Amino acid sequence: MEKEVLSILDMRTNAPYDIPIENGAVRASDLRRMKAGPGDFGLMSYDPAFLNTASCQSAITFIDGDKGILRYRGYPIEQLAEKCTFLEVAYLILNGELPTELQLKNFVGAVTHHTMLHETTKTFLTGFRHDAHPMGMFISTVAALSTVYPDAKNVLDPEARKLQIQRLIGKVPTIAAYTYRHSLGYPYIYPDDDLSYTENFMNMLWKMVEPKYRANPVLARALDILFILHADHEQNCSANVMRAVGSSQADPFVCTAAAAAALSGPLHGGANEEVLKMLDEIGSKENVRGYVDKIKAGHGKLMGFGHRIYKNYDPRARIIKWAADQVFVATGRNPKLDIALELEKIALEDEYFIKRKLYPNVDFYSGIIYQALGFKPEMFTVLFAIPRTVGWLAQWQEMIQDPEQKIARPRQLYTGYDVREFVPIEQREVRATSATR
Ligand SMILES: CC(C)(COP(=O)(O)OP(=O)(O)OC[C@H]1O[C@@H](n2cnc3c(N)ncnc32)[C@H](O)[C@@H]1OP(=O)(O)O)[C@@H](O)C(=O)NCCC(=O)NCCS
């Protein structure tokens, strides 16, 4: 096959360049050959917020935003959500292949073995204020694990990496459950090895004085499906943070904490919490149209709507809607659902949203399910962080193994002053500062 090439004529110098195209992309570093003159640094590409820049090659997750496709390692999300357990999907995402029965048994055993927290980590958690935001507690405690496992620094050792991955996947539900118990003032519950990953999480959340916690199987399955849907989403904001921090060879605990910090923002994982606040603010079905009009007039955004990648529909939103119906059979219908359905209906028929290709995303319905399960909105992003830890770790591992990757260090286009003469303090005048602009 003929090589694909991009031919460019640099009109500054009249010099022609042939830039190879590979996988539908040109290498930004090839642009550096194009210089305006001998002392020139060479051409750069400028792409704030990475709208059109691939930062890596990845074989983990495939998304076609226009067609509404999401696949992990080639398998459609719909099939995985229907047929697999979360840990089976976690194995697939991390290792590239679905596990055999024995491989799955060993993986589940290894993860289960690591669900306990060191007692000092438990004590660490008790130090937070009673009203501390669970996501702040989660991020800090995951980072604190770095101090418990100094061997995690051996990021170039595959065996050490495997151990930290098992530890992190095992421990994030425990940390998440303890942040919840902490906010309620309840004692922390030890993990129960007899239970599945999700059932054990529910055990650590909700066990009271009964000798053995028995999870409602419908709710446990719904939570497992939610975990599958949230496990990875290629190069989103938090995955990018995981790779960027990991590229300095920081240990995976602090990398995961950094990724979780990115997830906590309202434009990323924090959106499901914002959806519930928005539904509370709307209050009833009758107020939906007025609320949508306010958004169209430029007052805020419809939370849980829109996506950087999906411009057709978010396939996860469809599965979540189905899971919501299962949950409501067990818990009773969440009255917020009626407001959400009305909001979706009105928005999907409205020119403003149609023109901008704004559809409900994964966060639109997940919050309603979480609330029906008994979670306060503050917990929602933590529930997202548990499964996404798997995706972050897979992205991190792939980055470490990629010989092309180096420490992440973007360029900038400097737009500040040229060199200035220093002004002594007594001669300075008040000027508008860049921080207040
Ligand atoms: C997800 C999100 C950050 C993607 O942002 P993006 O790809 O940068 O899209 P843009 O901000 O360029 O939006 C394009 C247009 O749609 C509008 N828009 C985007 N999301 C919107 C929303 N949720 N409600 C109303 N308008 C929205 C923007 O105002 C912009 O309009 P304009 O062209 O008139 O300026 C954005 O849609 C958003 O903030 N959604 C709400 C938060 C959310 O649900 N996040 C969870 C993502 S899973």
PDB file of C-alpha atoms in Angstrom, residues 415-417 420 431-437:
ATOM      1  CA  THR A 415       2.138  35.703  25.257  1.00  0.00           C
ATOM      2  CA  GLY A 416       3.554  37.674  28.205  1.00  0.00           C
ATOM      3  CA  TYR A 417       5.835  40.709  28.348  1.00  0.00           C
ATOM      4  CA  ARG A 420      11.220  44.393  31.550  1.00  0.00           C
ATOM      5  CA  ARG A 431      -1.998  47.950  38.058  1.00  0.00           C
ATOM      6  CA  ALA A 432      -4.640  45.402  37.171  1.00  0.00           C
ATOM      7  CA  THR A 433      -3.136  42.037  37.966  1.00  0.00           C
ATOM      8  CA  SER A 434      -3.560  38.955  35.806  1.00  0.00           C
ATOM      9  CA  ALA A 435      -5.011  37.037  38.790  1.00  0.00           C
ATOM     10  CA  THR A 436      -8.124  39.240  38.944  1.00  0.00           C
ATOM     11  CA  ARG A 437      -8.851  39.476  35.240  1.00  0.00           C
TER      12      ARG A 437
END
